mmCIF file with all atom_site columns, C-alpha atoms in Angstrom:
data_model
loop_
_atom_site.group_PDB
_atom_site.id
_atom_site.type_symbol
_atom_site.label_atom_id
_atom_site.label_alt_id
_atom_site.label_comp_id
_atom_site.label_asym_id
_atom_site.label_entity_id
_atom_site.label_seq_id
_atom_site.pdbx_PDB_ins_code
_atom_site.Cartn_x
_atom_site.Cartn_y
_atom_site.Cartn_z
_atom_site.occupancy
_atom_site.B_iso_or_equiv
_atom_site.pdbx_formal_charge
_atom_site.auth_seq_id
_atom_site.auth_comp_id
_atom_site.auth_asym_id
_atom_site.auth_atom_id
_atom_site.pdbx_PDB_model_num
ATOM 1   C CA . MET A 1 1   ? -11.351 -115.217 -196.041 1.00 90.00 ? 530 MET A CA 1
ATOM 2   C CA . GLN A 1 2   ? -13.666 -118.051 -195.088 1.00 82.00 ? 531 GLN A CA 1
ATOM 3   C CA . ILE A 1 3   ? -17.377 -117.431 -195.577 1.00 82.00 ? 532 ILE A CA 1
ATOM 4   C CA . THR A 1 4   ? -19.452 -119.515 -193.179 1.00 82.00 ? 533 THR A CA 1
ATOM 5   C CA . SER A 1 5   ? -22.918 -118.641 -194.455 1.00 82.00 ? 534 SER A CA 1
ATOM 6   C CA . SER A 1 6   ? -24.707 -116.332 -196.887 1.00 86.00 ? 535 SER A CA 1
ATOM 7   C CA . ALA A 1 7   ? -27.813 -114.171 -196.811 1.00 87.00 ? 536 ALA A CA 1
ATOM 8   C CA . VAL A 1 8   ? -29.590 -111.747 -199.070 1.00 89.00 ? 537 VAL A CA 1
ATOM 9   C CA . SER A 1 9   ? -31.349 -108.859 -197.351 1.00 89.00 ? 538 SER A CA 1
ATOM 10  C CA . LEU A 1 10  ? -34.393 -107.300 -199.002 1.00 90.00 ? 539 LEU A CA 1
ATOM 11  C CA . THR A 1 11  ? -36.153 -104.129 -197.917 1.00 89.00 ? 540 THR A CA 1
ATOM 12  C CA . VAL A 1 12  ? -39.954 -104.358 -198.075 1.00 93.00 ? 541 VAL A CA 1
ATOM 13  C CA . GLU A 1 13  ? -43.018 -102.553 -196.734 1.00 92.00 ? 542 GLU A CA 1
ATOM 14  C CA . ASP A 1 14  ? -44.584 -105.577 -194.990 1.00 95.00 ? 543 ASP A CA 1
ATOM 15  C CA . VAL A 1 15  ? -41.987 -107.966 -193.560 1.00 95.00 ? 544 VAL A CA 1
ATOM 16  C CA . GLU A 1 16  ? -44.521 -110.528 -192.357 1.00 96.00 ? 545 GLU A CA 1
ATOM 17  C CA . ALA A 1 17  ? -46.246 -110.744 -195.761 1.00 96.00 ? 546 ALA A CA 1
ATOM 18  C CA . SER A 1 18  ? -42.994 -111.637 -197.543 1.00 96.00 ? 547 SER A CA 1
ATOM 19  C CA . ALA A 1 19  ? -41.833 -113.962 -194.759 1.00 97.00 ? 548 ALA A CA 1
ATOM 20  C CA . SER A 1 20  ? -45.182 -115.759 -194.737 1.00 97.00 ? 549 SER A CA 1
ATOM 21  C CA . PHE A 1 21  ? -45.054 -116.174 -198.538 1.00 97.00 ? 550 PHE A CA 1
ATOM 22  C CA . LEU A 1 22  ? -41.652 -117.936 -198.356 1.00 96.00 ? 551 LEU A CA 1
ATOM 23  C CA . ARG A 1 23  ? -42.723 -120.075 -195.393 1.00 97.00 ? 552 ARG A CA 1
ATOM 24  C CA . GLU A 1 24  ? -46.043 -121.160 -196.879 1.00 96.00 ? 553 GLU A CA 1
ATOM 25  C CA . HIS A 1 25  ? -45.074 -121.716 -200.504 1.00 96.00 ? 554 HIS A CA 1
ATOM 26  C CA . PHE A 1 26  ? -41.341 -122.483 -200.472 1.00 95.00 ? 555 PHE A CA 1
ATOM 27  C CA . GLY A 1 27  ? -40.710 -124.290 -197.178 1.00 94.00 ? 556 GLY A CA 1
ATOM 28  C CA . PHE A 1 28  ? -38.549 -121.636 -195.517 1.00 96.00 ? 557 PHE A CA 1
ATOM 29  C CA . ALA A 1 29  ? -38.455 -121.497 -191.721 1.00 96.00 ? 558 ALA A CA 1
ATOM 30  C CA . GLU A 1 30  ? -38.124 -118.408 -189.584 1.00 95.00 ? 559 GLU A CA 1
ATOM 31  C CA . GLN A 1 31  ? -34.784 -118.389 -187.784 1.00 94.00 ? 560 GLN A CA 1
ATOM 32  C CA . MET A 1 32  ? -34.928 -114.950 -186.172 1.00 92.00 ? 561 MET A CA 1
ATOM 33  C CA . ALA A 1 33  ? -37.507 -112.188 -186.064 1.00 92.00 ? 562 ALA A CA 1
ATOM 34  C CA . ALA A 1 34  ? -38.163 -108.848 -184.413 1.00 89.00 ? 563 ALA A CA 1
ATOM 35  C CA . ASP A 1 35  ? -40.221 -105.783 -185.216 1.00 89.00 ? 564 ASP A CA 1
ATOM 36  C CA . GLY A 1 36  ? -39.412 -104.952 -188.829 1.00 90.00 ? 565 GLY A CA 1
ATOM 37  C CA . PHE A 1 37  ? -37.041 -107.893 -189.315 1.00 91.00 ? 566 PHE A CA 1
ATOM 38  C CA . ALA A 1 38  ? -37.259 -111.563 -190.267 1.00 96.00 ? 567 ALA A CA 1
ATOM 39  C CA . SER A 1 39  ? -34.516 -114.012 -191.211 1.00 95.00 ? 568 SER A CA 1
ATOM 40  C CA . LEU A 1 40  ? -35.584 -117.198 -192.961 1.00 95.00 ? 569 LEU A CA 1
ATOM 41  C CA . GLY A 1 41  ? -33.594 -120.292 -193.783 1.00 94.00 ? 570 GLY A CA 1
ATOM 42  C CA . HIS A 1 42  ? -34.142 -123.396 -195.841 1.00 92.00 ? 571 HIS A CA 1
ATOM 43  C CA . GLY A 1 43  ? -32.229 -126.649 -195.428 1.00 87.00 ? 572 GLY A CA 1
ATOM 44  C CA . SER A 1 44  ? -31.281 -126.838 -199.092 1.00 85.00 ? 573 SER A CA 1
ATOM 45  C CA . ALA A 1 45  ? -31.369 -123.218 -200.325 1.00 80.00 ? 574 ALA A CA 1
ATOM 46  C CA . GLY A 1 46  ? -27.758 -122.373 -199.485 1.00 83.00 ? 575 GLY A CA 1
ATOM 47  C CA . VAL A 1 47  ? -28.690 -118.808 -198.586 1.00 87.00 ? 576 VAL A CA 1
ATOM 48  C CA . ASN A 1 48  ? -30.844 -117.178 -195.933 1.00 92.00 ? 577 ASN A CA 1
ATOM 49  C CA . VAL A 1 49  ? -33.386 -114.561 -196.947 1.00 94.00 ? 578 VAL A CA 1
ATOM 50  C CA . VAL A 1 50  ? -33.702 -111.546 -194.658 1.00 94.00 ? 579 VAL A CA 1
ATOM 51  C CA . PHE A 1 51  ? -36.552 -109.064 -194.882 1.00 93.00 ? 580 PHE A CA 1
ATOM 52  C CA . LEU A 1 52  ? -36.163 -105.594 -193.389 1.00 90.00 ? 581 LEU A CA 1
ATOM 53  C CA . ARG A 1 53  ? -38.981 -103.068 -193.115 1.00 89.00 ? 582 ARG A CA 1
ATOM 54  C CA . ARG A 1 54  ? -38.439 -99.945  -195.187 1.00 85.00 ? 583 ARG A CA 1
ATOM 55  C CA . GLY A 1 55  ? -37.187 -97.101  -192.990 1.00 78.00 ? 584 GLY A CA 1
ATOM 56  C CA . THR A 1 56  ? -35.358 -99.362  -190.519 1.00 76.00 ? 585 THR A CA 1
ATOM 57  C CA . GLU A 1 57  ? -32.361 -97.555  -188.997 1.00 74.00 ? 586 GLU A CA 1
ATOM 58  C CA . VAL A 1 58  ? -29.966 -100.441 -189.669 1.00 73.00 ? 587 VAL A CA 1
ATOM 59  C CA . LEU A 1 59  ? -30.164 -99.510  -193.357 1.00 70.00 ? 588 LEU A CA 1
ATOM 60  C CA . PRO A 1 60  ? -27.735 -96.858  -194.611 1.00 71.00 ? 589 PRO A CA 1
ATOM 61  C CA . GLU A 1 61  ? -29.382 -93.443  -194.374 1.00 79.00 ? 590 GLU A CA 1
ATOM 62  C CA . GLY A 1 62  ? -29.628 -92.888  -198.118 1.00 75.00 ? 591 GLY A CA 1
ATOM 63  C CA . PHE A 1 63  ? -31.270 -96.306  -198.639 1.00 72.00 ? 592 PHE A CA 1
ATOM 64  C CA . ARG A 1 64  ? -33.876 -96.407  -195.852 1.00 69.00 ? 593 ARG A CA 1
ATOM 65  C CA . ASP A 1 65  ? -36.787 -95.382  -198.042 1.00 72.00 ? 594 ASP A CA 1
ATOM 66  C CA . GLN A 1 66  ? -36.005 -97.755  -200.917 1.00 71.00 ? 595 GLN A CA 1
ATOM 67  C CA . VAL A 1 67  ? -37.609 -101.155 -201.364 1.00 69.00 ? 596 VAL A CA 1
ATOM 68  C CA . ALA A 1 68  ? -36.333 -104.300 -203.076 1.00 70.00 ? 597 ALA A CA 1
ATOM 69  C CA . ALA A 1 69  ? -36.831 -103.787 -206.792 1.00 70.00 ? 598 ALA A CA 1
ATOM 70  C CA . GLY A 1 70  ? -35.153 -104.868 -209.981 1.00 72.00 ? 599 GLY A CA 1
ATOM 71  C CA . LEU A 1 71  ? -33.920 -108.144 -208.542 1.00 83.00 ? 600 LEU A CA 1
ATOM 72  C CA . ILE A 1 72  ? -34.954 -111.752 -208.808 1.00 89.00 ? 601 ILE A CA 1
ATOM 73  C CA . LEU A 1 73  ? -34.748 -114.213 -205.930 1.00 92.00 ? 602 LEU A CA 1
ATOM 74  C CA . ALA A 1 74  ? -33.966 -117.399 -207.893 1.00 93.00 ? 603 ALA A CA 1
ATOM 75  C CA . PHE A 1 75  ? -33.968 -120.993 -206.665 1.00 93.00 ? 604 PHE A CA 1
ATOM 76  C CA . VAL A 1 76  ? -32.856 -123.981 -208.736 1.00 93.00 ? 605 VAL A CA 1
ATOM 77  C CA . VAL A 1 77  ? -35.213 -126.966 -208.361 1.00 94.00 ? 606 VAL A CA 1
ATOM 78  C CA . GLY A 1 78  ? -35.340 -130.519 -209.698 1.00 92.00 ? 607 GLY A CA 1
ATOM 79  C CA . ASP A 1 79  ? -38.721 -130.396 -211.467 1.00 95.00 ? 608 ASP A CA 1
ATOM 80  C CA . VAL A 1 80  ? -39.761 -126.874 -212.356 1.00 96.00 ? 609 VAL A CA 1
ATOM 81  C CA . ALA A 1 81  ? -42.977 -127.970 -214.113 1.00 96.00 ? 610 ALA A CA 1
ATOM 82  C CA . ALA A 1 82  ? -44.143 -129.813 -210.994 1.00 97.00 ? 611 ALA A CA 1
ATOM 83  C CA . GLU A 1 83  ? -43.359 -126.753 -208.851 1.00 97.00 ? 612 GLU A CA 1
ATOM 84  C CA . GLU A 1 84  ? -45.341 -124.494 -211.167 1.00 97.00 ? 613 GLU A CA 1
ATOM 85  C CA . ALA A 1 85  ? -48.306 -126.891 -210.984 1.00 97.00 ? 614 ALA A CA 1
ATOM 86  C CA . ARG A 1 86  ? -48.026 -127.077 -207.168 1.00 97.00 ? 615 ARG A CA 1
ATOM 87  C CA . LEU A 1 87  ? -47.968 -123.295 -206.752 1.00 97.00 ? 616 LEU A CA 1
ATOM 88  C CA . ARG A 1 88  ? -50.788 -122.783 -209.262 1.00 97.00 ? 617 ARG A CA 1
ATOM 89  C CA . ALA A 1 89  ? -52.912 -125.345 -207.370 1.00 97.00 ? 618 ALA A CA 1
ATOM 90  C CA . ALA A 1 90  ? -52.165 -123.458 -204.136 1.00 96.00 ? 619 ALA A CA 1
ATOM 91  C CA . GLY A 1 91  ? -53.623 -120.314 -205.689 1.00 96.00 ? 620 GLY A CA 1
ATOM 92  C CA . VAL A 1 92  ? -50.318 -118.496 -206.221 1.00 97.00 ? 621 VAL A CA 1
ATOM 93  C CA . GLU A 1 93  ? -50.458 -116.219 -209.259 1.00 95.00 ? 622 GLU A CA 1
ATOM 94  C CA . ILE A 1 94  ? -47.848 -117.213 -211.823 1.00 97.00 ? 623 ILE A CA 1
ATOM 95  C CA . THR A 1 95  ? -46.539 -113.844 -213.012 1.00 96.00 ? 624 THR A CA 1
ATOM 96  C CA . MET A 1 96  ? -44.344 -115.336 -215.750 1.00 96.00 ? 625 MET A CA 1
ATOM 97  C CA . PRO A 1 97  ? -45.433 -118.748 -217.054 1.00 96.00 ? 626 PRO A CA 1
ATOM 98  C CA . LEU A 1 98  ? -43.039 -121.621 -217.538 1.00 96.00 ? 627 LEU A CA 1
ATOM 99  C CA . ARG A 1 99  ? -40.702 -121.022 -220.445 1.00 95.00 ? 628 ARG A CA 1
ATOM 100 C CA . GLU A 1 100 ? -37.481 -122.407 -221.840 1.00 94.00 ? 629 GLU A CA 1
ATOM 101 C CA . GLU A 1 101 ? -34.588 -120.178 -222.797 1.00 93.00 ? 630 GLU A CA 1
ATOM 102 C CA . PRO A 1 102 ? -32.202 -121.009 -225.684 1.00 92.00 ? 631 PRO A CA 1
ATOM 103 C CA . TRP A 1 103 ? -29.308 -121.481 -223.238 1.00 91.00 ? 632 TRP A CA 1
ATOM 104 C CA . GLY A 1 104 ? -31.040 -124.401 -221.504 1.00 90.00 ? 633 GLY A CA 1
ATOM 105 C CA . GLU A 1 105 ? -32.804 -122.712 -218.601 1.00 93.00 ? 634 GLU A CA 1
ATOM 106 C CA . ARG A 1 106 ? -36.449 -123.614 -217.847 1.00 95.00 ? 635 ARG A CA 1
ATOM 107 C CA . LEU A 1 107 ? -38.071 -121.126 -215.498 1.00 96.00 ? 636 LEU A CA 1
ATOM 108 C CA . PHE A 1 108 ? -41.182 -119.411 -214.216 1.00 97.00 ? 637 PHE A CA 1
ATOM 109 C CA . GLN A 1 109 ? -41.825 -116.561 -211.812 1.00 97.00 ? 638 GLN A CA 1
ATOM 110 C CA . VAL A 1 110 ? -44.199 -115.619 -209.020 1.00 97.00 ? 639 VAL A CA 1
ATOM 111 C CA . THR A 1 111 ? -44.325 -112.342 -207.127 1.00 95.00 ? 640 THR A CA 1
ATOM 112 C CA . ASP A 1 112 ? -44.738 -112.010 -203.377 1.00 95.00 ? 641 ASP A CA 1
ATOM 113 C CA . PRO A 1 113 ? -47.148 -109.520 -201.736 1.00 94.00 ? 642 PRO A CA 1
ATOM 114 C CA . ASN A 1 114 ? -44.398 -106.850 -201.627 1.00 92.00 ? 643 ASN A CA 1
ATOM 115 C CA . GLY A 1 115 ? -43.460 -107.216 -205.291 1.00 91.00 ? 644 GLY A CA 1
ATOM 116 C CA . VAL A 1 116 ? -40.387 -109.427 -204.750 1.00 93.00 ? 645 VAL A CA 1
ATOM 117 C CA . VAL A 1 117 ? -39.976 -111.670 -207.802 1.00 94.00 ? 646 VAL A CA 1
ATOM 118 C CA . VAL A 1 118 ? -39.286 -115.323 -206.974 1.00 95.00 ? 647 VAL A CA 1
ATOM 119 C CA . GLN A 1 119 ? -38.054 -117.412 -209.885 1.00 96.00 ? 648 GLN A CA 1
ATOM 120 C CA . LEU A 1 120 ? -37.788 -121.174 -209.952 1.00 96.00 ? 649 LEU A CA 1
ATOM 121 C CA . VAL A 1 121 ? -35.259 -122.569 -212.405 1.00 96.00 ? 650 VAL A CA 1
ATOM 122 C CA . GLU A 1 122 ? -34.322 -125.963 -213.797 1.00 95.00 ? 651 GLU A CA 1
ATOM 123 C CA . TRP A 1 123 ? -31.267 -126.378 -216.030 1.00 91.00 ? 652 TRP A CA 1
ATOM 124 C CA . ALA A 1 124 ? -31.066 -128.732 -218.999 1.00 80.00 ? 653 ALA A CA 1
ATOM 125 C CA . GLU A 1 125 ? -28.798 -131.730 -218.331 1.00 70.00 ? 654 GLU A CA 1
ATOM 126 C CA . GLN A 1 126 ? -25.894 -130.425 -220.406 1.00 49.00 ? 655 GLN A CA 1
ATOM 127 C CA . GLN A 1 127 ? -25.744 -127.274 -218.241 1.00 44.00 ? 656 GLN A CA 1
ATOM 128 C CA . HIS A 1 128 ? -24.845 -129.032 -214.949 1.00 43.00 ? 657 HIS A CA 1
#
């Protein structure tokens, strides 16, 4: 099998609110959109993020009423402290402040208008 691209699809109440959050604060660009659907890409993210409106028929019947929960959309960046400062200055609420884990991960989290957790991560040099 050869995989040519990757995407993560998240079910949310308000597709445009989540799509706008990624466009405005993380530099994603809309690649496709329709009523209840948006696909966003980023030149360096390595994965597209798709938002589907809860209840959309493309979702399996038993999952249509669920929303994205219990997951973290994580992006590795070069300077996590600078990104936290940038987002804070832009008025984005930091829902988990910058911290360093014993295994060498520095991270912080924000939450989009639909409750999707976005985590920015920087690894200590020995972890590369």
